[in-house]
Amino acid sequence: MYFFCHRSFSQRTTNKGYRSTKSCGSVKIGHACPSTIKVHLQNSKLTVQYCNTHLSHTHEIGKQRLFVEDRSKIAGKLSLGVPVNKILEDIRSSNVESDSIKRIHLIEKKDIHNIKRDYNISYATKRHENDSMSVNLWVKEMTAKGDESPIIYFKQQGNSDNNVQSFTKDDFCLIIMTQFQSELLLKFGNDKICIDGTHGLNGYNFQLYTIVVVDEFGNGYPVAFCFSNKSDTALYKHYFQCIKNITGKITANVFMSDDEPAFYNAWNAVMGPAEKQLLCTWHVLRNWTKNLSKIQCNEKKTIVFKTLKALLYETNEHYFYIELQKVLDDLFNDTETEDFGKYFKMMYSCRVEKWAYFNRKHIGINTNMYLEALHKTIKYSYLDGKKCKRLDLSINALMSLVRDKSFERIIKIAKQKKTSKINQIIAAHKKSSEVTPNMISEIDGYWLVNSTTNYNVHYKVEKTNFSCSDCVLSCVECQICVHTYKCSCMNNIIYFNICKHIHACVKQKNNILLPCKPAVTSTSLTNELAVDNGFLQPNETQLELDENTDNTGEITNKLETILGMVNRTKLNDIDQKYIIKQCDKIISKLAKNTDFKNTSNVGKKRNIEPQARFFTNKRKRIEPPTLSSTESKHIRESLRNSSDETLFISTTQLFDHSYL
């Protein structure tokens, strides 16, 4: 074997002149350095010839290579999931003097990327450096699993699919649905279906279309994903048809999407009509805001927007149509709002059942925030808020999301963890103490409850005929669930929560004076943990160490080096068993000297002095106009009043008075 100086000879390159050379130049000096090592093995005799003289170059630290031990140590941290920035911070935050700088201190992100490549440390779905080949190889690997494969359809760019006439040769489509997702779609798909698309998950302008269902805990769960460069009804039909081939026909009670008819048209063609087709309120308000540019006067823009928002909040169908006609008349009677009136009449007045609140009572869904929150989680939690260019990385994020969501659901069921809906029920029970007995009037089997903020507003609470025995969205203290009572307040009608008015009526009926208890009482755990992993040897002799020497850092470095090297080392069975035996001894030694009873008191509650905090002297900007419940009520009353003498006084900061 022959070893020579890494700076000997000339640079080997396939560069044809199209790319510039390295900014720092090559480490090669253009001729041979005499420093060499020659190893000769003959008849079990090893002969080594070593020349340590270097010529024609200096000992430049920037031209040196990283030591194998340093690379293995970094690889060990990467295999444990330590972020790249954290590794750089640990290296650069160490005490380094000007005369003790080593090659490890000059490490950059590119060096760590090269270590990832050399030690084969990457995410689970990466199969090749070429993104297209990587996705293709991963799909083939998943398809080989048969019935357990999450791939229900795949069309690569450059290939043709004669079975789908709407796809051209340049189109791409990948539909993913795991077996667990299909089971949840069958279980909860008959209630609510939400669908929306998002971008920014790859560098090829492939959109991600996600289908979400709402489980019994009131949480959204993704049940199918589709990556494609197309965004038309034909794609959505194929998407739903592939799902139908797996799960069968899904008859949804509620279908919610953005203000794009292609989603529902495709669903209706494949799965059949849903009982209610609803538009996301957030998308509707956004479209109204965009088209307010048709109105020149800023004050009239605010008046029109508030009026439409109050109309949107109307829960009485009879009153809604009276108010709608008055809004249209007012818009067309003013030349400045006539253009917006034409837009509103053509786009929204003909399909009020899709966006008005009177058609979504006690459904429990108002916006597509389940999907918005899900897409935000993918981009900022699983992709660290960075722009993702590789499709296989986005697929890895989706598969990790599905895995984590599955475990979250198992944890909720196994540990009976309180969800956000349960916390809202408990909070409403506590707020029900604000409703005093003199604010409740019982009339012919129902209750009228005065509002705690406006005594002129009354809410009607009545008991339903719906019997529910296994509903998890319930109040343990009141012994009711979300289906037992209904109230005319927005919190119950739209968000389908057990509001404070219902709690107050039930407490008065049952003479309940105790505060609400959590739905689950956690079992107290002892601080003593019994550790017995089968490696403990009580009679093992301990090594005597110098008490003044702390070797913890050195032990950590050795373990990280082992983790980095194990991925690149090929061992026979004897060596593997030997290493496992030595690791068992190390674990046994660490376990015997670990004190699990010594806990910190930092987390215990105690009275502490408030700390000084920074604050800003900048004046707060004027917020955009908001619509209070009282203001909304006055607007609707003025719309229902046929007289033009109704006066409405606004309390917003942008303007003082407006007249309808």
XYZ file of C-alpha atoms in Angstrom:
660
model
C 0.000 0.000 0.000
C 1.173 3.467 -0.851
C 0.092 6.672 0.929
C 1.137 10.097 -0.265
C 0.577 13.690 0.791
C -2.920 14.927 -0.042
C -1.402 18.032 -1.665
C 0.680 16.107 -4.194
C 0.098 16.117 -7.965
C -2.405 18.205 -9.935
C -6.131 18.674 -9.629
C -8.244 15.972 -11.248
C -11.298 17.533 -12.808
C -13.811 16.964 -15.558
C -14.319 20.703 -15.932
C -14.527 21.743 -19.574
C -14.368 25.432 -18.849
C -18.053 26.026 -18.257
C -17.656 26.466 -14.492
C -15.287 28.657 -12.532
C -12.615 27.099 -10.348
C -12.791 27.186 -6.563
C -12.515 30.649 -5.061
C -9.800 29.521 -2.636
C -7.952 27.528 -5.278
C -7.051 23.854 -5.334
C -5.159 22.134 -2.506
C -2.961 20.429 -5.099
C 0.512 21.927 -5.631
C 1.059 20.626 -9.177
C 3.884 18.172 -8.400
C 4.759 15.432 -5.910
C 5.492 16.097 -2.257
C 8.175 13.705 -0.868
C 6.144 12.900 2.259
C 4.997 9.281 1.774
C 4.179 6.073 3.624
C 4.942 2.713 2.004
C 3.508 -0.441 3.567
C 4.710 -3.845 2.386
C 3.278 -7.153 3.641
C 5.114 -10.385 2.836
C 4.935 -13.724 4.647
C 3.103 -12.195 7.621
C 5.880 -9.634 7.899
C 4.910 -5.967 7.787
C 7.430 -3.392 6.574
C 6.741 0.343 6.753
C 8.800 3.106 5.144
C 7.893 6.627 6.251
C 9.151 10.011 5.055
C 7.846 12.954 7.067
C 9.412 15.744 5.025
C 6.986 18.069 3.215
C 8.236 20.322 0.430
C 6.789 22.960 -1.920
C 3.924 23.843 0.421
C 3.399 25.260 3.871
C 1.358 23.981 6.783
C -1.769 25.969 5.892
C -4.670 25.122 8.168
C -7.198 26.045 5.488
C -5.775 23.396 3.120
C -6.004 20.564 5.619
C -8.710 17.928 5.660
C -10.978 17.235 8.583
C -9.731 14.404 10.753
C -11.693 11.162 10.611
C -12.443 11.378 14.330
C -13.901 14.880 13.940
C -15.983 13.802 10.957
C -17.244 10.743 12.829
C -18.115 12.850 15.857
C -20.137 15.271 13.718
C -21.775 12.342 11.918
C -22.808 10.937 15.289
C -24.518 14.194 16.204
C -26.245 14.349 12.827
C -27.523 10.786 13.223
C -29.046 11.829 16.558
C -30.938 14.641 14.837
C -28.849 17.553 16.127
C -29.453 20.586 13.846
C -26.600 21.866 11.712
C -26.702 25.305 13.327
C -26.425 23.721 16.770
C -23.330 21.768 15.697
C -21.708 24.928 14.349
C -22.619 26.804 17.516
C -21.048 24.142 19.753
C -17.829 24.175 17.743
C -17.509 27.948 17.523
C -18.548 28.652 21.106
C -15.673 26.588 22.506
C -12.756 28.503 24.011
C -10.426 29.039 21.077
C -7.272 31.112 21.212
C -5.499 32.539 18.194
C -2.622 30.083 18.504
C -4.814 27.006 19.058
C -7.124 27.150 16.036
C -7.544 23.758 14.401
C -9.165 22.609 11.182
C -12.383 21.729 13.037
C -12.852 25.393 13.952
C -12.978 26.366 10.255
C -15.867 24.055 9.468
C -18.765 25.398 7.380
C -22.241 24.208 6.465
C -20.879 22.809 3.214
C -18.483 20.591 5.176
C -21.362 19.257 7.264
C -23.350 18.635 4.081
C -20.430 16.600 2.727
C -20.331 14.595 5.958
C -24.044 13.861 5.564
C -23.380 12.646 2.040
C -20.351 10.504 2.929
C -21.975 8.910 5.987
C -25.298 8.433 4.184
C -27.260 10.507 6.698
C -30.465 11.771 5.094
C -34.241 11.726 5.447
C -36.228 8.540 5.025
C -37.598 9.135 1.516
C -34.364 10.160 -0.200
C -33.151 7.457 -2.542
C -31.033 9.420 -5.022
C -29.427 12.821 -5.482
C -31.668 13.365 -8.493
C -35.072 14.326 -7.126
C -37.062 12.719 -9.936
C -35.205 9.418 -9.646
C -35.443 9.563 -5.858
C -39.238 9.896 -5.937
C -39.492 7.185 -8.577
C -37.378 4.760 -6.527
C -39.326 5.521 -3.350
C -42.649 4.933 -5.117
C -41.415 1.585 -6.465
C -40.250 0.602 -2.994
C -43.614 1.518 -1.460
C -45.581 -0.170 -4.256
C -43.729 -3.413 -3.568
C -45.438 -3.546 -0.154
C -48.703 -4.555 -1.812
C -51.811 -3.846 0.250
C -49.790 -1.864 2.792
C -48.518 0.548 0.150
C -49.513 4.210 0.669
C -49.318 4.870 -3.090
C -52.700 4.666 -4.787
C -51.663 6.395 -8.020
C -48.444 7.633 -9.593
C -47.690 9.168 -12.963
C -44.168 10.342 -13.646
C -43.437 13.231 -15.964
C -42.360 12.018 -19.376
C -44.583 8.937 -19.226
C -48.058 8.518 -20.673
C -51.099 6.971 -19.011
C -53.639 5.715 -21.522
C -56.145 5.012 -18.741
C -56.422 8.715 -17.867
C -57.092 10.723 -21.000
C -56.898 14.099 -19.249
C -53.196 13.646 -18.429
C -50.608 14.651 -20.982
C -47.072 13.333 -21.178
C -45.686 16.293 -19.223
C -48.178 16.071 -16.350
C -47.276 14.765 -12.903
C -49.572 13.189 -10.327
C -48.866 11.396 -7.052
C -51.706 10.368 -4.716
C -50.859 9.113 -1.222
C -53.200 7.505 1.302
C -52.045 5.082 3.982
C -54.145 2.239 5.310
C -54.748 4.096 8.573
C -55.882 7.175 6.653
C -58.368 5.130 4.637
C -59.824 3.702 7.860
C -60.320 7.190 9.284
C -61.914 8.361 6.036
C -64.401 5.497 6.243
C -65.114 6.275 9.894
C -65.464 10.074 9.771
C -65.885 10.864 6.066
C -69.669 10.699 6.252
C -69.715 13.755 8.519
C -67.393 16.501 7.246
C -65.019 16.674 4.282
C -62.607 19.592 3.858
C -60.309 20.069 0.875
C -57.872 22.772 -0.123
C -54.585 23.207 -1.950
C -51.283 24.836 -1.102
C -48.054 25.673 -2.900
C -44.404 26.185 -1.999
C -43.591 22.555 -1.156
C -41.322 21.952 -4.160
C -39.471 23.815 -6.864
C -41.595 22.519 -9.753
C -44.890 24.325 -9.045
C -46.605 21.078 -8.047
C -49.629 21.856 -5.878
C -50.516 19.792 -2.818
C -54.227 19.000 -2.425
C -55.174 17.674 1.001
C -58.418 16.081 2.197
C -59.169 16.431 5.911
C -61.861 14.871 8.092
C -62.883 15.897 11.620
C -62.678 13.167 14.264
C -64.753 12.692 17.411
C -62.390 14.963 19.360
C -63.108 17.879 17.030
C -59.612 17.778 15.518
C -58.735 17.657 11.836
C -56.922 14.650 10.404
C -55.466 14.423 6.861
C -56.716 11.352 5.010
C -55.273 11.838 1.495
C -52.624 13.853 -0.349
C -52.206 14.644 -4.025
C -49.221 16.303 -5.718
C -49.860 17.527 -9.252
C -49.088 20.336 -11.654
C -52.744 20.368 -12.763
C -55.570 22.192 -11.006
C -58.796 21.449 -12.842
C -61.940 19.386 -12.445
C -60.450 16.460 -14.383
C -57.612 16.104 -11.868
C -59.956 16.335 -8.889
C -62.239 13.691 -10.424
C -59.306 11.340 -10.858
C -58.163 12.121 -7.298
C -61.562 11.254 -5.820
C -61.986 8.225 -8.093
C -58.709 6.716 -6.858
C -59.923 7.198 -3.285
C -63.301 5.683 -4.144
C -61.560 2.598 -5.528
C -60.037 2.043 -2.071
C -62.782 3.097 0.334
C -65.937 2.925 -1.737
C -68.492 5.719 -1.982
C -68.295 8.393 0.729
C -71.549 10.260 1.352
C -70.556 13.445 3.147
C -72.923 15.476 5.263
C -70.863 18.659 4.835
C -68.389 19.470 2.066
C -66.275 22.586 2.633
C -63.795 24.125 0.216
C -62.633 27.525 -0.911
C -64.566 29.612 -3.417
C -63.641 27.342 -6.330
C -66.481 25.253 -7.817
C -64.146 22.637 -9.339
C -63.665 20.827 -6.016
C -67.350 20.227 -5.360
C -68.196 19.548 -9.008
C -65.624 16.755 -9.061
C -66.821 15.372 -5.714
C -70.435 15.456 -6.865
C -69.544 13.610 -10.076
C -67.618 10.841 -8.278
C -69.053 10.501 -4.765
C -72.471 12.072 -5.227
C -73.916 15.267 -3.751
C -73.259 16.280 -0.165
C -76.130 17.348 2.053
C -74.541 20.769 2.530
C -71.921 22.461 0.389
C -70.288 25.280 2.331
C -67.704 27.864 1.418
C -64.940 28.812 3.786
C -65.926 32.073 5.490
C -62.359 33.328 5.442
C -62.150 32.951 1.657
C -65.526 34.659 1.198
C -64.495 37.664 3.299
C -61.174 37.837 1.473
C -62.941 37.945 -1.901
C -65.244 40.701 -0.677
C -62.275 42.699 0.585
C -60.457 42.379 -2.742
C -63.454 43.546 -4.748
C -64.114 46.526 -2.486
C -61.633 48.295 -4.763
C -64.631 48.859 -7.055
C -65.737 51.485 -4.490
C -63.684 54.684 -4.461
C -64.793 56.205 -1.152
C -62.949 54.661 1.797
C -65.755 55.416 4.241
C -68.285 53.675 2.019
C -65.931 50.722 1.684
C -65.987 50.310 5.449
C -69.767 50.709 5.639
C -70.365 48.154 2.871
C -67.939 45.639 4.362
C -69.492 45.908 7.824
C -72.981 45.616 6.383
C -72.107 42.483 4.412
C -70.383 40.978 7.429
C -73.459 41.629 9.574
C -75.575 40.036 6.843
C -73.258 37.034 6.874
C -73.777 36.614 10.639
C -77.589 36.545 10.393
C -78.811 33.156 11.643
C -82.528 33.696 10.966
C -83.346 32.678 7.402
C -86.484 34.838 7.139
C -84.700 37.950 8.357
C -81.711 37.165 6.141
C -83.621 37.464 2.862
C -85.249 40.714 3.996
C -81.842 42.156 4.860
C -80.296 40.828 1.643
C -82.837 42.633 -0.505
C -82.269 45.857 1.425
C -78.486 45.533 0.931
C -78.895 45.026 -2.816
C -81.240 48.009 -3.081
C -78.804 50.243 -1.190
C -75.874 49.117 -3.343
C -77.684 49.766 -6.634
C -79.146 53.098 -5.491
C -75.673 54.568 -5.038
C -73.610 55.160 -8.175
C -70.349 54.648 -6.267
C -71.377 51.190 -5.017
C -73.297 50.064 -8.110
C -70.353 48.154 -9.632
C -69.743 46.277 -6.407
C -73.483 45.582 -6.195
C -73.407 43.934 -9.627
C -70.468 41.782 -8.547
C -72.149 40.782 -5.289
C -75.462 39.973 -6.956
C -73.852 37.863 -9.676
C -71.375 35.970 -7.474
C -73.038 35.614 -4.057
C -76.702 36.593 -3.877
C -77.632 33.612 -6.059
C -75.978 31.050 -3.733
C -76.520 32.369 -0.227
C -76.960 28.863 1.211
C -73.232 28.252 0.685
C -71.933 31.180 2.739
C -74.712 32.482 5.018
C -74.672 31.478 8.679
C -78.340 30.481 8.755
C -77.451 27.384 6.714
C -74.637 26.149 8.966
C -76.306 25.959 12.372
C -74.838 23.449 14.838
C -72.541 21.960 12.205
C -69.359 22.866 14.033
C -67.357 24.091 11.066
C -67.064 27.615 9.751
C -63.727 27.979 7.996
C -61.112 25.706 6.499
C -58.774 26.424 9.413
C -58.206 22.696 9.871
C -56.403 22.704 6.526
C -54.777 26.098 6.967
C -53.292 24.986 10.286
C -52.217 21.673 8.774
C -50.397 23.286 5.855
C -48.749 25.747 8.225
C -47.553 22.847 10.378
C -46.034 21.135 7.346
C -44.179 24.239 6.206
C -42.980 25.578 9.547
C -42.673 22.520 11.790
C -41.583 19.762 9.426
C -39.764 21.926 6.864
C -38.432 24.484 9.394
C -40.015 27.403 7.547
C -37.551 27.044 4.670
C -38.430 27.005 1.007
C -38.454 23.377 -0.058
C -37.176 22.588 -3.538
C -37.064 18.781 -3.436
C -40.272 16.801 -3.790
C -38.951 13.802 -1.875
C -38.302 16.066 1.119
C -41.926 17.255 1.026
C -43.095 13.645 0.813
C -40.951 12.844 3.839
C -42.615 15.718 5.726
C -46.081 14.390 4.827
C -45.274 10.841 5.904
C -43.808 12.142 9.166
C -46.942 14.237 9.705
C -49.218 11.229 9.179
C -47.106 9.163 11.567
C -47.187 11.846 14.267
C -50.916 12.452 13.803
C -51.514 8.726 14.214
C -49.591 8.684 17.475
C -51.399 11.812 18.669
C -54.701 10.052 18.116
C -53.497 6.937 19.933
C -52.317 9.106 22.840
C -55.696 10.848 23.048
C -57.483 7.518 23.223
C -55.036 5.682 25.490
C -54.285 8.518 27.924
C -57.663 10.262 27.524
C -55.828 13.499 26.910
C -57.844 16.701 27.030
C -58.194 18.286 23.607
C -58.794 21.916 22.709
C -62.539 21.286 22.462
C -62.630 19.798 25.971
C -60.661 22.772 27.286
C -63.191 25.117 25.684
C -66.018 23.241 27.406
C -64.258 23.522 30.776
C -63.575 27.226 30.204
C -67.232 27.817 29.306
C -68.315 26.028 32.484
C -66.133 28.344 34.545
C -67.466 31.403 32.699
C -71.027 30.297 33.419
C -70.576 31.728 36.922
C -70.914 35.156 35.266
C -74.543 34.297 34.477
C -76.513 34.949 37.669
C -79.867 33.236 38.418
C -81.826 36.471 37.887
C -80.525 36.543 34.288
C -82.245 33.225 33.472
C -85.971 32.899 32.781
C -87.638 29.533 32.166
C -90.576 29.680 29.746
C -92.534 26.657 28.457
C -89.665 24.173 28.500
C -86.880 26.497 27.353
C -84.775 29.233 28.929
C -84.090 32.840 28.008
C -80.674 34.010 29.158
C -79.644 37.653 29.212
C -76.300 38.500 27.680
C -73.586 39.361 30.191
C -72.461 42.316 28.066
C -75.780 43.652 26.738
C -78.963 43.173 28.760
C -81.079 43.907 25.682
C -79.823 40.702 24.027
C -81.398 37.367 24.978
C -80.287 33.850 24.085
C -82.667 30.921 23.843
C -81.528 27.625 25.391
C -83.545 24.460 24.854
C -83.024 20.741 25.241
C -82.821 18.522 22.184
C -84.258 15.057 21.649
C -80.863 13.677 20.680
C -79.532 10.953 22.977
C -75.763 10.474 23.053
C -73.994 7.968 25.305
C -70.415 7.803 24.028
C -69.703 11.413 23.033
C -66.269 12.572 24.200
C -67.133 16.278 23.898
C -68.973 16.463 27.195
C -68.938 18.204 30.563
C -68.466 15.712 33.381
C -69.862 18.014 36.057
C -73.018 18.941 34.145
C -73.296 15.428 32.652
C -74.172 16.748 29.207
C -72.511 16.624 25.788
C -72.552 18.997 22.835
C -75.690 17.315 21.479
C -77.835 17.562 24.641
C -78.751 21.271 24.514
C -78.654 24.006 21.920
C -78.382 27.759 22.285
C -78.974 30.686 19.946
C -75.588 32.270 20.691
C -72.858 32.220 18.069
C -70.584 30.026 20.182
C -73.075 27.175 20.034
C -74.730 27.741 16.663
C -71.566 28.125 14.594
C -68.712 26.693 16.655
C -70.811 23.936 18.247
C -69.400 24.381 21.750
C -71.262 23.961 25.023
C -71.564 27.675 25.728
C -71.722 29.312 29.143
C -75.471 29.903 28.753
C -76.118 26.154 28.499
C -73.854 25.480 31.478
C -75.661 28.123 33.521
C -79.106 26.708 32.721
C -78.063 23.141 33.513
C -76.374 24.208 36.757
C -79.504 26.055 37.840
C -81.680 23.100 36.884
C -79.514 20.573 38.748
C -78.458 22.944 41.566
C -74.765 22.469 40.755
C -72.475 24.807 42.659
C -69.145 23.045 42.225
C -66.590 24.094 39.610
C -66.124 21.984 36.535
C -63.832 19.011 36.915
C -61.565 17.850 34.130
C -62.855 15.048 31.983
C -59.892 12.929 33.019
C -58.152 12.710 36.380
C -54.510 11.938 35.882
C -53.045 9.205 38.028
C -50.276 10.402 40.296
C -46.931 8.878 39.484
C -44.193 8.207 41.982
C -40.821 9.802 41.472
C -39.103 6.486 42.046
C -38.367 4.747 38.764
C -37.272 1.139 38.783
C -34.588 0.576 36.173
C -33.748 -2.988 35.244
C -32.714 -3.547 31.645
C -31.111 -6.924 32.223
C -27.582 -5.537 32.196
C -27.185 -4.742 35.889
C -24.441 -6.649 37.631
C -24.399 -5.732 41.334
C -21.079 -7.404 42.131
C -19.113 -5.818 39.314
C -15.892 -4.172 40.420
C -15.770 -0.434 39.791
C -12.722 1.304 38.420
C -11.030 3.839 40.639
C -10.918 7.287 39.020
C -9.406 10.536 40.092
C -12.146 12.451 41.901
C -10.761 15.777 40.721
C -11.073 14.871 37.020
C -14.365 15.255 35.130
C -14.284 13.051 32.032
C -17.949 13.529 31.079
C -17.118 15.558 27.984
C -14.583 13.003 26.809
C -17.106 10.185 27.277
C -19.682 12.121 25.256
C -17.188 12.712 22.448
C -16.309 9.021 22.298
C -19.952 7.977 22.142
C -20.705 10.485 19.374
C -17.709 9.197 17.421
C -18.997 5.632 17.759
C -22.431 6.655 16.478
C -20.889 8.317 13.454
C -18.599 5.420 12.554
C -21.108 2.600 13.004
C -22.966 3.567 9.795
C -19.857 3.131 7.646
C -18.322 0.088 9.304
C -18.861 -3.478 8.113
C -18.347 -5.985 10.923
C -18.576 -9.745 11.064
C -20.777 -11.548 13.569
C -17.981 -12.048 16.095
C -17.053 -8.361 16.155
C -20.706 -7.320 16.385
C -21.310 -9.593 19.377
C -18.154 -8.303 21.036
C -19.206 -4.654 20.576
C -22.716 -5.405 21.856
C -21.227 -7.071 24.929
C -19.016 -4.069 25.632
C -21.970 -1.702 25.151
C -23.951 -3.764 27.652
C -21.185 -3.287 30.179
C -21.162 0.469 29.560
C -24.948 0.692 29.970
C -24.752 -1.367 33.147
C -22.062 0.915 34.535
C -24.069 4.064 33.729
C -27.327 2.637 35.090
C -25.774 1.693 38.419
C -24.558 5.235 39.003
C -27.700 7.059 37.863
C -29.782 8.710 40.576
C -33.399 8.939 39.430
C -34.643 10.205 42.787
C -32.662 13.425 42.736
C -35.139 15.756 41.073
C -34.915 19.488 40.711
C -37.222 21.868 42.538
C -37.112 24.469 39.786
C -40.536 23.566 38.403
C -42.371 23.766 41.738
C -44.840 26.587 42.227
C -43.654 29.356 44.461
C -44.108 33.075 44.798
C -41.530 34.921 42.756
C -40.887 38.575 42.252
C -42.029 39.961 38.907
C -39.150 40.607 36.563
C -38.511 43.849 34.743
C -39.576 43.619 31.099
C -38.953 45.714 28.019
C -41.825 47.667 26.533
C -42.244 49.857 23.478
C -43.136 53.534 23.363
C -44.298 53.304 19.775
C -47.870 54.390 19.235
C -50.184 51.585 18.260
C -51.413 51.713 14.706
C -55.101 52.024 13.964
C -56.553 48.568 13.521
C -58.854 47.783 10.571
C -62.559 48.107 11.305
C -64.042 45.283 13.325
C -67.653 44.363 13.861
C -68.910 43.877 17.403
C -71.999 41.833 18.202
C -73.929 44.949 19.239
C -72.940 46.779 16.086
C -73.915 43.775 13.976
C -77.318 43.624 15.669
C -77.971 47.322 15.013
C -77.042 46.965 11.352
C -79.385 44.012 10.858
C -82.215 45.835 12.629
C -81.717 48.842 10.384
C -81.823 46.603 7.310
C -85.075 44.983 8.429
C -86.643 48.366 9.132
C -88.344 49.641 5.995
C -88.051 53.235 7.182
C -85.028 55.247 6.120
C -84.913 57.096 9.421
C -83.026 54.393 11.293
C -79.808 55.804 12.648
C -76.766 53.699 13.300
C -73.811 55.144 15.194
C -70.490 53.369 14.731
C -67.952 53.245 17.536
C -64.919 52.340 15.431
C -61.809 54.489 15.356
C -61.811 55.102 11.616
C -64.999 57.142 11.519
C -67.548 58.328 14.046
C -70.919 58.230 12.337
C -72.481 56.370 9.451
C -76.068 56.332 8.318
C -77.998 53.502 6.714
